[in-house]
Amino acid sequence: MTTTAPAPTAETLATARRGTHWIDDWRPEDEEFWENGGKQVARRNLLWSIFAEHLGFSVWLIWSVSSAFLVAQGFEFSPQQLFVLVALPNLVGSLLRLPYTFAVPRFGGRNWTMVSAALLLIPTLLFAYVVQQPGTPYWVFCVIAATAGFGGGNFASSMANINFFFPAAKKGAALGLNAAGGNLGVSLIQLLLPVMVGGAGIFGLVKASEGGIDLQHAAYVYAGLAVVATVAAALWMDNLTSAVSKPREQLQVVKNKQTWVMAFLYIGTFGSFIGYSAAMPLLIKLNFWRQPVPGVEGIGINFVYYAFLGALVGSVTRPLGGWLADKYGGAKVTLAAFGGMVVGTLGILFTLSRLQTLPPAPTAERLAAIKADPASFEFPPAVRAAVESNSDVFPWFLAIFLVVFACTGIGNGSTYKMIPAIFRTEAERATTPNTAERTVAVHDATKRSSAAIGVIGAVGAIGGFLIPIAFSSPWVDDPLSATKGAFTVFTCFYVVCAAVTYGVYLRRTTSATSYATAGI
């Protein structure tokens, strides 16, 4: 005779563990299990996962805004060199996402969160040291900027871990919240770093420091938060025994063509979000702002007041994308997001066509003379006229760019809903309903989708490297021309992404493997 185990409670869940923080019995698809303790455990792990991932994103993008202050601190780097410093953390972060994903089933989600948070001490403390050494060569800056990629790897392990905690019907919202909390780290570092280092105030509420810029202050703050995240994960997160699998098993997802289709689409959504977020401070500074040295009153649009808005919009719309995907289907929402990105980038190209090319920055000798007597410096009439003309266009540039950011956020949320749905659909099609075989297949599908999240996240994040590199374009004479060429390429790419989304997941065919009828 078959007997039914009693429903667990929060108390019994706490005892069903191997060691102090291992949970052996985890059945989120069991509604009674979920309502009697499972939900509370999942939400607690989600909360601290969001905090650790948020911190990782902040460290990952610390160079996106600090690079705009390096010249003011006496480092003589060209715009192309600055864009490379912005891009390098994104490259390393994308490469680390795959091993970080595999680390979750190997070591446990809670354990790896502790390790990944502690690793953030390396880029923060190195950053704090090097920005206080004006004689540091450029290649050293490149190496240290690359270590900020540790923060980018956090996303993949965090998402893979949370994927195990929630039932299929709630994965879209849970993964959207987890990712949005992390993505907000980009916006907050871009808003708060200028204040922490004394580079600027917040809309007049806080004044810029009169003693100059101290970039190391921001690094020390985030190093301290890394310690907090490590301790919090140790105290309040859990490992799931059911999430354990071997790397060889996880790597099977690379043989599934849907992994690569989704990775391609994720370049368009998340790659755009992180790439635009990283490049936006420099884009605004190079095209709308002029201040040769501290002490000279700048003219135009100061990037510190606006650069954070793009990442903020993209972050808060990500859970909206997950919610819409839960309601209407991830593929439909993803297609709409790419449509919005096509329209948005065309709008940005129009605003760029209205800008005047700003004269190049003063030479090193001229900068030295201005620093010696900043009070006597006056902007040439041609520079002032060009900056004022571009400032009139800036509201349109910013508004349309924020629409693009909103579409990237929605697309991020919807694509991450699609990943577990695709693998679950494949499992259900290969098995009979209400059988033990189906139960095992669905559980294995969750493992494979978590592994796929790592692969897809790694490939998608490469867009965060390619976008700043496209803006740097050393073969183009001026930053404005490089920016126009980059957005032309991006628009064409989004058209291709929209076509792939429709052709693979929405176009109805007679094939038994068609995804159009699965509501993915």
Short mmCIF file of C-alpha atoms in Angstrom, two decimals:
data_model
loop_
_atom_site.label_atom_id
_atom_site.label_comp_id
_atom_site.label_asym_id
_atom_site.label_seq_id
_atom_site.Cartn_x
_atom_site.Cartn_y
_atom_site.Cartn_z
CA MET A 1 0.00 0.00 0.00
CA THR A 2 1.27 3.46 -0.92
CA THR A 3 1.46 6.03 1.85
CA THR A 4 1.71 9.79 1.51
CA ALA A 5 4.36 11.62 3.48
CA PRO A 6 3.06 14.39 5.71
CA ALA A 7 3.35 17.91 4.36
CA PRO A 8 6.54 19.63 5.50
CA THR A 9 6.58 22.79 7.54
CA ALA A 10 9.22 25.46 7.88
CA GLU A 11 10.43 23.60 10.98
CA THR A 12 10.67 20.20 9.31
CA LEU A 13 12.44 21.75 6.33
CA ALA A 14 15.05 23.08 8.70
CA THR A 15 15.72 19.57 9.96
CA ALA A 16 15.73 17.88 6.54
CA ARG A 17 19.28 18.98 5.90
CA ARG A 18 22.68 17.47 5.45
CA GLY A 19 24.96 19.55 7.62
CA THR A 20 23.90 22.98 8.74
CA HIS A 21 22.85 24.54 5.46
CA TRP A 22 21.99 21.62 3.13
CA ILE A 23 18.32 20.88 2.37
CA ASP A 24 17.72 17.29 1.26
CA ASP A 25 13.97 17.40 0.64
CA TRP A 26 12.99 20.04 -1.90
CA ARG A 27 9.80 19.70 -4.02
CA PRO A 28 8.69 23.17 -5.21
CA GLU A 29 6.22 21.71 -7.76
CA ASP A 30 4.33 20.07 -4.87
CA GLU A 31 1.75 22.73 -3.99
CA GLU A 32 1.31 21.52 -0.41
CA PHE A 33 5.08 21.46 0.10
CA TRP A 34 5.36 24.95 -1.36
CA GLU A 35 2.68 26.49 0.81
CA ASN A 36 3.84 24.83 4.04
CA GLY A 37 7.36 26.17 4.34
CA GLY A 38 8.92 25.89 0.90
CA LYS A 39 7.83 29.34 -0.19
CA GLN A 40 9.39 31.02 2.85
CA VAL A 41 12.74 29.26 2.35
CA ALA A 42 12.82 30.12 -1.36
CA ARG A 43 12.06 33.79 -0.70
CA ARG A 44 14.76 34.06 1.97
CA ASN A 45 17.36 32.64 -0.41
CA LEU A 46 16.10 34.93 -3.17
CA LEU A 47 16.50 38.00 -0.93
CA TRP A 48 20.16 37.36 -0.12
CA SER A 49 20.90 36.20 -3.62
CA ILE A 50 19.64 39.55 -4.88
CA PHE A 51 21.89 41.40 -2.43
CA ALA A 52 25.02 39.47 -3.44
CA GLU A 53 24.25 39.76 -7.14
CA HIS A 54 23.50 43.47 -6.78
CA LEU A 55 26.93 43.96 -5.27
CA GLY A 56 28.54 41.89 -8.03
CA PHE A 57 26.99 44.05 -10.73
CA SER A 58 28.14 47.22 -8.99
CA VAL A 59 31.74 46.03 -8.90
CA TRP A 60 31.46 44.73 -12.45
CA LEU A 61 30.48 48.18 -13.75
CA ILE A 62 32.63 50.29 -11.42
CA TRP A 63 34.91 51.15 -14.35
CA SER A 64 32.00 52.32 -16.49
CA VAL A 65 31.71 55.55 -14.52
CA SER A 66 35.13 55.82 -12.87
CA SER A 67 36.83 55.78 -16.29
CA ALA A 68 35.21 59.14 -17.01
CA PHE A 69 37.03 60.60 -13.98
CA LEU A 70 40.51 59.18 -14.71
CA VAL A 71 41.58 62.04 -16.98
CA ALA A 72 40.54 64.55 -14.31
CA GLN A 73 42.81 62.70 -11.88
CA GLY A 74 45.82 63.15 -14.14
CA PHE A 75 45.80 59.93 -16.19
CA GLU A 76 46.38 60.73 -19.87
CA PHE A 77 44.18 58.14 -21.60
CA SER A 78 42.51 58.55 -25.00
CA PRO A 79 38.76 57.95 -25.55
CA GLN A 80 39.62 54.63 -27.21
CA GLN A 81 41.67 53.55 -24.18
CA LEU A 82 38.85 54.50 -21.83
CA PHE A 83 36.30 52.47 -23.81
CA VAL A 84 38.64 49.46 -23.61
CA LEU A 85 38.81 49.83 -19.82
CA VAL A 86 35.02 49.86 -19.79
CA ALA A 87 34.80 46.80 -22.05
CA LEU A 88 37.38 44.50 -20.41
CA PRO A 89 35.34 43.68 -17.26
CA ASN A 90 32.44 42.68 -19.52
CA LEU A 91 34.63 40.29 -21.50
CA VAL A 92 36.02 38.60 -18.39
CA GLY A 93 32.61 38.54 -16.73
CA SER A 94 31.11 36.77 -19.73
CA LEU A 95 33.87 34.14 -19.76
CA LEU A 96 33.45 33.48 -16.04
CA ARG A 97 29.71 32.89 -16.24
CA LEU A 98 30.05 29.30 -17.40
CA PRO A 99 32.33 28.06 -14.59
CA TYR A 100 30.31 30.09 -12.08
CA THR A 101 27.15 28.28 -13.20
CA PHE A 102 28.80 24.88 -12.83
CA ALA A 103 30.02 25.87 -9.38
CA VAL A 104 26.46 25.93 -7.99
CA PRO A 105 25.75 22.17 -8.33
CA ARG A 106 29.37 21.38 -7.52
CA PHE A 107 29.68 23.32 -4.26
CA GLY A 108 26.12 24.38 -3.41
CA GLY A 109 24.39 27.70 -4.08
CA ARG A 110 24.96 29.10 -0.61
CA ASN A 111 28.61 28.04 -0.51
CA TRP A 112 29.39 29.51 -3.91
CA THR A 113 27.63 32.76 -3.07
CA MET A 114 30.04 33.12 -0.16
CA VAL A 115 33.07 32.48 -2.39
CA SER A 116 31.93 34.72 -5.24
CA ALA A 117 31.16 37.59 -2.85
CA ALA A 118 34.56 37.27 -1.16
CA LEU A 119 36.30 37.34 -4.56
CA LEU A 120 35.01 40.88 -5.05
CA LEU A 121 37.64 42.06 -2.59
CA ILE A 122 40.26 41.55 -5.31
CA PRO A 123 38.99 44.09 -7.88
CA THR A 124 37.87 46.60 -5.26
CA LEU A 125 41.09 46.72 -3.26
CA LEU A 126 43.29 46.71 -6.36
CA PHE A 127 41.16 49.54 -7.78
CA ALA A 128 41.58 51.53 -4.57
CA TYR A 129 45.37 51.20 -4.79
CA VAL A 130 45.95 51.88 -8.47
CA VAL A 131 43.84 55.05 -8.76
CA GLN A 132 46.12 56.65 -6.16
CA GLN A 133 49.22 56.00 -8.29
CA PRO A 134 49.33 58.54 -11.19
CA GLY A 135 52.38 56.88 -12.69
CA THR A 136 50.69 53.50 -13.15
CA PRO A 137 51.01 52.31 -16.79
CA TYR A 138 47.90 51.71 -18.86
CA TRP A 139 48.36 47.94 -19.10
CA VAL A 140 48.15 47.64 -15.30
CA PHE A 141 44.82 49.44 -15.41
CA CYS A 142 43.68 46.93 -18.03
CA VAL A 143 44.62 43.96 -15.83
CA ILE A 144 42.87 45.40 -12.78
CA ALA A 145 39.80 46.37 -14.81
CA ALA A 146 39.64 42.77 -16.02
CA THR A 147 39.40 41.49 -12.44
CA ALA A 148 36.14 43.41 -12.06
CA GLY A 149 34.75 40.64 -14.26
CA PHE A 150 34.44 38.56 -11.08
CA GLY A 151 31.29 40.56 -10.42
CA GLY A 152 29.88 39.61 -13.81
CA GLY A 153 30.22 35.91 -13.09
CA ASN A 154 28.00 36.30 -10.01
CA PHE A 155 24.93 36.73 -12.17
CA ALA A 156 25.10 33.27 -13.74
CA SER A 157 25.61 31.39 -10.48
CA SER A 158 22.90 33.40 -8.75
CA MET A 159 20.35 32.78 -11.51
CA ALA A 160 21.21 29.09 -11.76
CA ASN A 161 20.81 28.72 -7.99
CA ILE A 162 17.45 30.52 -7.76
CA ASN A 163 16.13 28.50 -10.71
CA PHE A 164 16.18 25.41 -8.45
CA PHE A 165 14.20 27.03 -5.63
CA PHE A 166 11.00 28.04 -7.45
CA PRO A 167 8.21 26.11 -9.26
CA ALA A 168 7.89 26.49 -13.03
CA ALA A 169 4.87 28.80 -12.78
CA LYS A 170 6.84 31.27 -10.64
CA LYS A 171 10.25 31.07 -12.28
CA GLY A 172 9.67 34.04 -14.59
CA ALA A 173 8.86 36.43 -11.76
CA ALA A 174 11.52 35.01 -9.39
CA LEU A 175 14.30 35.08 -11.98
CA GLY A 176 13.15 38.53 -13.08
CA LEU A 177 13.34 39.90 -9.52
CA ASN A 178 16.71 38.26 -8.93
CA ALA A 179 18.14 39.68 -12.13
CA ALA A 180 16.55 43.10 -11.62
CA GLY A 181 18.06 43.39 -8.16
CA GLY A 182 21.44 42.64 -9.66
CA ASN A 183 20.96 44.94 -12.62
CA LEU A 184 20.11 47.79 -10.24
CA GLY A 185 23.69 47.56 -9.04
CA VAL A 186 24.71 49.08 -12.37
CA SER A 187 22.42 52.05 -11.89
CA LEU A 188 23.38 52.66 -8.26
CA ILE A 189 27.14 52.53 -8.88
CA GLN A 190 26.68 55.07 -11.68
CA LEU A 191 24.59 57.31 -9.45
CA LEU A 192 26.51 57.01 -6.19
CA LEU A 193 30.14 56.66 -7.27
CA PRO A 194 30.45 60.31 -8.39
CA VAL A 195 29.09 61.36 -5.00
CA MET A 196 31.32 59.00 -3.01
CA VAL A 197 34.46 60.14 -4.80
CA GLY A 198 33.58 63.86 -4.59
CA GLY A 199 33.19 64.26 -8.34
CA ALA A 200 29.68 65.64 -8.32
CA GLY A 201 26.55 66.07 -6.28
CA ILE A 202 23.07 64.68 -6.75
CA PHE A 203 20.93 67.34 -8.41
CA GLY A 204 22.13 69.95 -5.94
CA LEU A 205 21.27 67.90 -2.86
CA VAL A 206 24.93 67.00 -2.32
CA LYS A 207 27.81 69.21 -3.40
CA ALA A 208 30.95 68.05 -5.16
CA SER A 209 34.07 67.93 -3.04
CA GLU A 210 36.26 71.02 -3.17
CA GLY A 211 39.31 68.92 -2.35
CA GLY A 212 39.28 66.98 -5.62
CA ILE A 213 38.26 63.49 -6.70
CA ASP A 214 39.15 60.44 -4.59
CA LEU A 215 38.12 57.34 -6.56
CA GLN A 216 39.47 55.00 -3.90
CA HIS A 217 36.63 55.96 -1.53
CA ALA A 218 34.08 54.09 -3.66
CA ALA A 219 36.31 51.02 -3.81
CA TYR A 220 36.61 50.86 -0.02
CA VAL A 221 32.82 51.09 0.35
CA TYR A 222 32.24 48.15 -1.99
CA ALA A 223 35.01 46.12 -0.41
CA GLY A 224 33.19 46.48 2.91
CA LEU A 225 29.90 45.45 1.30
CA ALA A 226 31.60 42.36 -0.14
CA VAL A 227 32.39 41.27 3.41
CA VAL A 228 28.76 41.86 4.42
CA ALA A 229 27.49 39.77 1.49
CA THR A 230 29.84 36.92 2.35
CA VAL A 231 28.68 36.81 5.97
CA ALA A 232 24.99 37.13 5.02
CA ALA A 233 25.22 34.20 2.61
CA ALA A 234 26.91 32.11 5.28
CA LEU A 235 24.16 32.82 7.82
CA TRP A 236 20.94 32.90 5.81
CA MET A 237 21.27 30.96 2.56
CA ASP A 238 20.93 27.23 1.84
CA ASN A 239 22.31 24.56 -0.47
CA LEU A 240 19.96 22.10 -2.21
CA THR A 241 21.03 18.47 -2.44
CA SER A 242 18.74 18.04 -5.46
CA ALA A 243 20.70 20.72 -7.34
CA VAL A 244 23.87 18.64 -7.39
CA SER A 245 25.03 17.35 -10.77
CA LYS A 246 28.29 16.66 -12.59
CA PRO A 247 29.84 19.18 -14.99
CA ARG A 248 29.81 16.54 -17.73
CA GLU A 249 26.05 16.22 -17.33
CA GLN A 250 25.61 19.97 -17.38
CA LEU A 251 27.70 20.39 -20.50
CA GLN A 252 25.20 18.24 -22.41
CA VAL A 253 23.17 21.42 -22.93
CA VAL A 254 25.74 22.70 -25.43
CA LYS A 255 24.55 19.95 -27.79
CA ASN A 256 21.02 21.33 -27.73
CA LYS A 257 20.57 23.85 -30.55
CA GLN A 258 18.00 25.78 -28.51
CA THR A 259 20.78 26.72 -26.09
CA TRP A 260 22.58 28.53 -28.88
CA VAL A 261 19.47 30.12 -30.31
CA MET A 262 18.65 31.58 -26.90
CA ALA A 263 22.29 32.62 -26.41
CA PHE A 264 22.10 34.57 -29.66
CA LEU A 265 18.91 36.29 -28.55
CA TYR A 266 20.41 37.04 -25.15
CA ILE A 267 23.26 38.91 -26.81
CA GLY A 268 20.56 41.21 -28.14
CA THR A 269 18.81 41.72 -24.80
CA PHE A 270 21.25 41.43 -21.92
CA GLY A 271 24.32 42.15 -24.06
CA SER A 272 22.69 45.41 -25.07
CA PHE A 273 21.69 46.27 -21.51
CA ILE A 274 25.14 45.77 -20.02
CA GLY A 275 26.98 47.19 -23.03
CA TYR A 276 24.91 50.37 -23.18
CA SER A 277 25.10 50.73 -19.39
CA ALA A 278 28.88 50.51 -19.50
CA ALA A 279 29.26 52.92 -22.40
CA MET A 280 26.62 55.52 -21.55
CA PRO A 281 28.72 57.69 -19.18
CA LEU A 282 31.46 58.06 -21.77
CA LEU A 283 28.95 58.57 -24.62
CA ILE A 284 27.40 61.51 -22.80
CA LYS A 285 30.72 62.96 -21.75
CA LEU A 286 32.32 62.77 -25.21
CA ASN A 287 29.34 64.12 -27.15
CA PHE A 288 27.61 66.55 -24.76
CA TRP A 289 30.11 67.80 -22.14
CA ARG A 290 33.32 69.78 -22.02
CA GLN A 291 35.50 70.36 -18.95
CA PRO A 292 39.21 70.15 -19.70
CA VAL A 293 40.36 70.14 -16.05
CA PRO A 294 38.82 70.38 -12.56
CA GLY A 295 38.56 74.01 -11.54
CA VAL A 296 37.22 75.06 -14.91
CA GLU A 297 33.45 75.31 -14.97
CA GLY A 298 32.21 72.72 -17.47
CA ILE A 299 29.68 73.41 -20.20
CA GLY A 300 27.01 71.16 -21.65
CA ILE A 301 25.41 68.06 -20.12
CA ASN A 302 27.21 66.55 -17.13
CA PHE A 303 27.03 62.77 -17.45
CA VAL A 304 26.88 62.16 -13.68
CA TYR A 305 23.29 63.40 -13.52
CA TYR A 306 21.95 61.12 -16.25
CA ALA A 307 24.20 58.11 -16.91
CA PHE A 308 22.55 55.98 -14.21
CA LEU A 309 19.05 56.38 -15.67
CA GLY A 310 19.52 53.86 -18.47
CA ALA A 311 20.57 51.04 -16.17
CA LEU A 312 17.80 52.00 -13.74
CA VAL A 313 15.10 51.75 -16.39
CA GLY A 314 16.51 48.49 -17.77
CA SER A 315 16.62 47.03 -14.27
CA VAL A 316 13.11 47.89 -13.14
CA THR A 317 11.58 46.67 -16.41
CA ARG A 318 13.26 43.27 -16.18
CA PRO A 319 10.76 41.80 -13.68
CA LEU A 320 8.01 43.32 -15.84
CA GLY A 321 9.37 41.26 -18.72
CA GLY A 322 9.26 38.14 -16.56
CA TRP A 323 5.69 38.88 -15.46
CA LEU A 324 4.54 39.57 -19.02
CA ALA A 325 6.21 36.34 -20.15
CA ASP A 326 4.40 34.37 -17.45
CA LYS A 327 1.12 35.90 -18.66
CA TYR A 328 1.47 36.04 -22.45
CA GLY A 329 4.42 33.80 -23.32
CA GLY A 330 8.12 34.63 -23.38
CA ALA A 331 8.53 34.47 -27.16
CA LYS A 332 5.79 37.01 -27.84
CA VAL A 333 7.20 39.43 -25.30
CA THR A 334 10.75 38.94 -26.61
CA LEU A 335 9.62 39.67 -30.17
CA ALA A 336 7.90 42.87 -29.01
CA ALA A 337 11.06 43.89 -27.12
CA PHE A 338 13.23 43.51 -30.22
CA GLY A 339 10.68 45.49 -32.22
CA GLY A 340 10.96 48.30 -29.70
CA MET A 341 14.76 48.17 -29.84
CA VAL A 342 14.74 48.49 -33.62
CA VAL A 343 12.50 51.56 -33.46
CA GLY A 344 14.53 52.98 -30.57
CA THR A 345 17.94 52.65 -32.21
CA LEU A 346 16.58 54.24 -35.38
CA GLY A 347 15.41 57.14 -33.19
CA ILE A 348 18.85 57.42 -31.60
CA LEU A 349 20.44 57.52 -35.05
CA PHE A 350 18.13 60.41 -35.93
CA THR A 351 19.17 62.38 -32.83
CA LEU A 352 22.85 61.67 -33.55
CA SER A 353 22.41 63.11 -37.04
CA ARG A 354 21.44 66.40 -35.37
CA LEU A 355 24.66 66.62 -33.32
CA GLN A 356 27.72 68.67 -34.17
CA THR A 357 31.14 67.05 -33.92
CA LEU A 358 32.96 68.52 -30.93
CA PRO A 359 36.58 69.60 -31.38
CA PRO A 360 39.12 67.18 -29.88
CA ALA A 361 40.23 67.60 -26.27
CA PRO A 362 43.25 69.88 -25.63
CA THR A 363 46.73 68.40 -25.97
CA ALA A 364 48.71 67.37 -22.89
CA GLU A 365 50.75 70.57 -23.06
CA ARG A 366 47.62 72.71 -23.30
CA LEU A 367 45.99 70.82 -20.40
CA ALA A 368 49.08 71.50 -18.26
CA ALA A 369 48.81 75.22 -19.01
CA ILE A 370 45.10 75.24 -18.14
CA LYS A 371 45.76 73.43 -14.85
CA ALA A 372 48.40 76.02 -13.97
CA ASP A 373 45.88 78.86 -14.36
CA PRO A 374 42.30 77.53 -14.68
CA ALA A 375 40.75 80.91 -13.82
CA SER A 376 42.05 82.46 -17.06
CA PHE A 377 40.71 79.70 -19.33
CA GLU A 378 37.83 80.44 -21.71
CA PHE A 379 36.22 77.98 -24.11
CA PRO A 380 36.70 78.90 -27.79
CA PRO A 381 33.46 80.22 -29.36
CA ALA A 382 33.28 77.24 -31.76
CA VAL A 383 33.42 74.76 -28.87
CA ARG A 384 30.82 76.64 -26.86
CA ALA A 385 28.46 76.90 -29.84
CA ALA A 386 28.77 73.18 -30.65
CA VAL A 387 28.19 72.12 -27.04
CA GLU A 388 25.14 74.39 -26.69
CA SER A 389 23.68 73.05 -29.94
CA ASN A 390 24.17 69.45 -28.84
CA SER A 391 22.66 70.20 -25.43
CA ASP A 392 19.40 71.12 -27.16
CA VAL A 393 19.29 67.65 -28.73
CA PHE A 394 20.18 65.80 -25.53
CA PRO A 395 16.61 65.49 -24.08
CA TRP A 396 15.52 63.61 -27.21
CA PHE A 397 18.67 61.47 -27.20
CA LEU A 398 18.13 60.53 -23.56
CA ALA A 399 14.38 59.88 -23.84
CA ILE A 400 14.76 57.55 -26.82
CA PHE A 401 17.76 55.81 -25.24
CA LEU A 402 15.66 55.12 -22.14
CA VAL A 403 13.02 53.47 -24.34
CA VAL A 404 15.74 51.19 -25.70
CA PHE A 405 16.86 50.41 -22.14
CA ALA A 406 13.27 49.58 -21.18
CA CYS A 407 13.04 47.14 -24.10
CA THR A 408 16.33 45.47 -23.11
CA GLY A 409 15.01 44.99 -19.58
CA ILE A 410 11.72 43.51 -20.77
CA GLY A 411 13.60 41.28 -23.20
CA ASN A 412 15.96 40.12 -20.46
CA GLY A 413 13.05 39.03 -18.30
CA SER A 414 11.17 37.30 -21.10
CA THR A 415 14.16 35.38 -22.47
CA TYR A 416 14.96 34.01 -19.02
CA LYS A 417 11.38 32.80 -18.75
CA MET A 418 11.78 31.04 -22.10
CA ILE A 419 14.85 29.00 -21.08
CA PRO A 420 13.27 26.73 -18.43
CA ALA A 421 10.04 26.61 -20.48
CA ILE A 422 11.91 25.25 -23.50
CA PHE A 423 13.60 22.45 -21.56
CA ARG A 424 10.42 21.59 -19.69
CA THR A 425 8.49 21.39 -22.97
CA GLU A 426 11.08 19.02 -24.40
CA ALA A 427 10.83 16.81 -21.29
CA GLU A 428 7.04 16.73 -21.40
CA ARG A 429 6.95 15.86 -25.09
CA ALA A 430 9.29 12.93 -24.52
CA THR A 431 7.31 11.39 -21.61
CA THR A 432 3.80 10.33 -20.61
CA PRO A 433 1.79 12.55 -18.21
CA ASN A 434 1.35 11.43 -14.58
CA THR A 435 4.20 8.93 -14.64
CA ALA A 436 7.39 8.57 -12.64
CA GLU A 437 9.27 8.98 -15.91
CA ARG A 438 7.66 12.40 -16.39
CA THR A 439 8.60 13.48 -12.84
CA VAL A 440 12.24 12.50 -13.35
CA ALA A 441 12.35 14.15 -16.78
CA VAL A 442 10.96 17.45 -15.46
CA HIS A 443 13.48 17.46 -12.60
CA ASP A 444 16.32 16.79 -15.05
CA ALA A 445 14.95 19.58 -17.25
CA THR A 446 15.36 21.99 -14.35
CA LYS A 447 19.00 20.95 -14.00
CA ARG A 448 19.60 21.34 -17.73
CA SER A 449 17.89 24.71 -17.86
CA SER A 450 20.10 25.95 -15.00
CA ALA A 451 23.17 24.79 -16.91
CA ALA A 452 21.81 26.43 -20.06
CA ILE A 453 21.37 29.67 -18.13
CA GLY A 454 25.11 29.68 -17.54
CA VAL A 455 25.98 29.05 -21.19
CA ILE A 456 23.40 31.54 -22.46
CA GLY A 457 24.41 34.14 -19.88
CA ALA A 458 28.08 33.74 -20.80
CA VAL A 459 27.50 34.15 -24.53
CA GLY A 460 24.97 36.95 -24.04
CA ALA A 461 27.26 38.98 -21.84
CA ILE A 462 29.82 39.15 -24.65
CA GLY A 463 27.58 41.86 -26.05
CA GLY A 464 28.66 43.94 -23.07
CA PHE A 465 32.21 43.77 -24.43
CA LEU A 466 31.40 44.26 -28.10
CA ILE A 467 29.24 47.38 -27.65
CA PRO A 468 31.89 49.58 -25.93
CA ILE A 469 34.48 48.32 -28.42
CA ALA A 470 32.17 49.31 -31.28
CA PHE A 471 31.85 52.80 -29.80
CA SER A 472 35.65 53.11 -29.47
CA SER A 473 36.28 52.21 -33.15
CA PRO A 474 39.95 53.33 -33.38
CA TRP A 475 39.66 53.30 -37.19
CA VAL A 476 37.10 56.16 -37.04
CA ASP A 477 38.38 59.72 -36.69
CA ASP A 478 35.90 61.10 -34.14
CA PRO A 479 33.67 59.61 -31.39
CA LEU A 480 30.43 60.85 -33.00
CA SER A 481 31.09 59.03 -36.28
CA ALA A 482 31.97 55.88 -34.35
CA THR A 483 28.73 56.15 -32.38
CA LYS A 484 26.64 56.52 -35.54
CA GLY A 485 28.28 53.53 -37.18
CA ALA A 486 27.80 51.41 -34.05
CA PHE A 487 24.07 52.15 -33.77
CA THR A 488 23.60 51.33 -37.46
CA VAL A 489 25.07 47.88 -36.84
CA PHE A 490 23.00 47.42 -33.68
CA THR A 491 19.76 48.22 -35.52
CA CYS A 492 20.46 45.59 -38.17
CA PHE A 493 21.31 43.05 -35.49
CA TYR A 494 18.01 43.61 -33.66
CA VAL A 495 16.11 43.02 -36.91
CA VAL A 496 17.84 39.65 -37.21
CA CYS A 497 17.05 38.83 -33.56
CA ALA A 498 13.37 39.60 -34.12
CA ALA A 499 13.30 37.39 -37.20
CA VAL A 500 14.93 34.50 -35.32
CA THR A 501 12.49 34.83 -32.40
CA TYR A 502 9.51 34.67 -34.74
CA GLY A 503 10.90 31.94 -36.98
CA VAL A 504 11.94 29.56 -34.21
CA TYR A 505 9.38 30.12 -31.45
CA LEU A 506 6.27 31.77 -32.93
CA ARG A 507 5.88 30.62 -36.54
CA ARG A 508 3.31 27.84 -36.66
CA THR A 509 4.34 24.70 -38.55
CA THR A 510 3.09 21.12 -38.79
CA SER A 511 6.28 19.79 -37.19
CA ALA A 512 5.86 17.93 -33.91
CA THR A 513 8.81 19.89 -32.54
CA SER A 514 7.25 23.29 -33.22
CA TYR A 515 7.35 25.58 -30.19
CA ALA A 516 4.55 27.88 -31.36
CA THR A 517 1.84 25.74 -29.73
CA ALA A 518 3.74 25.34 -26.45
CA GLY A 519 3.23 28.92 -25.29
CA ILE A 520 6.94 29.43 -24.60
#
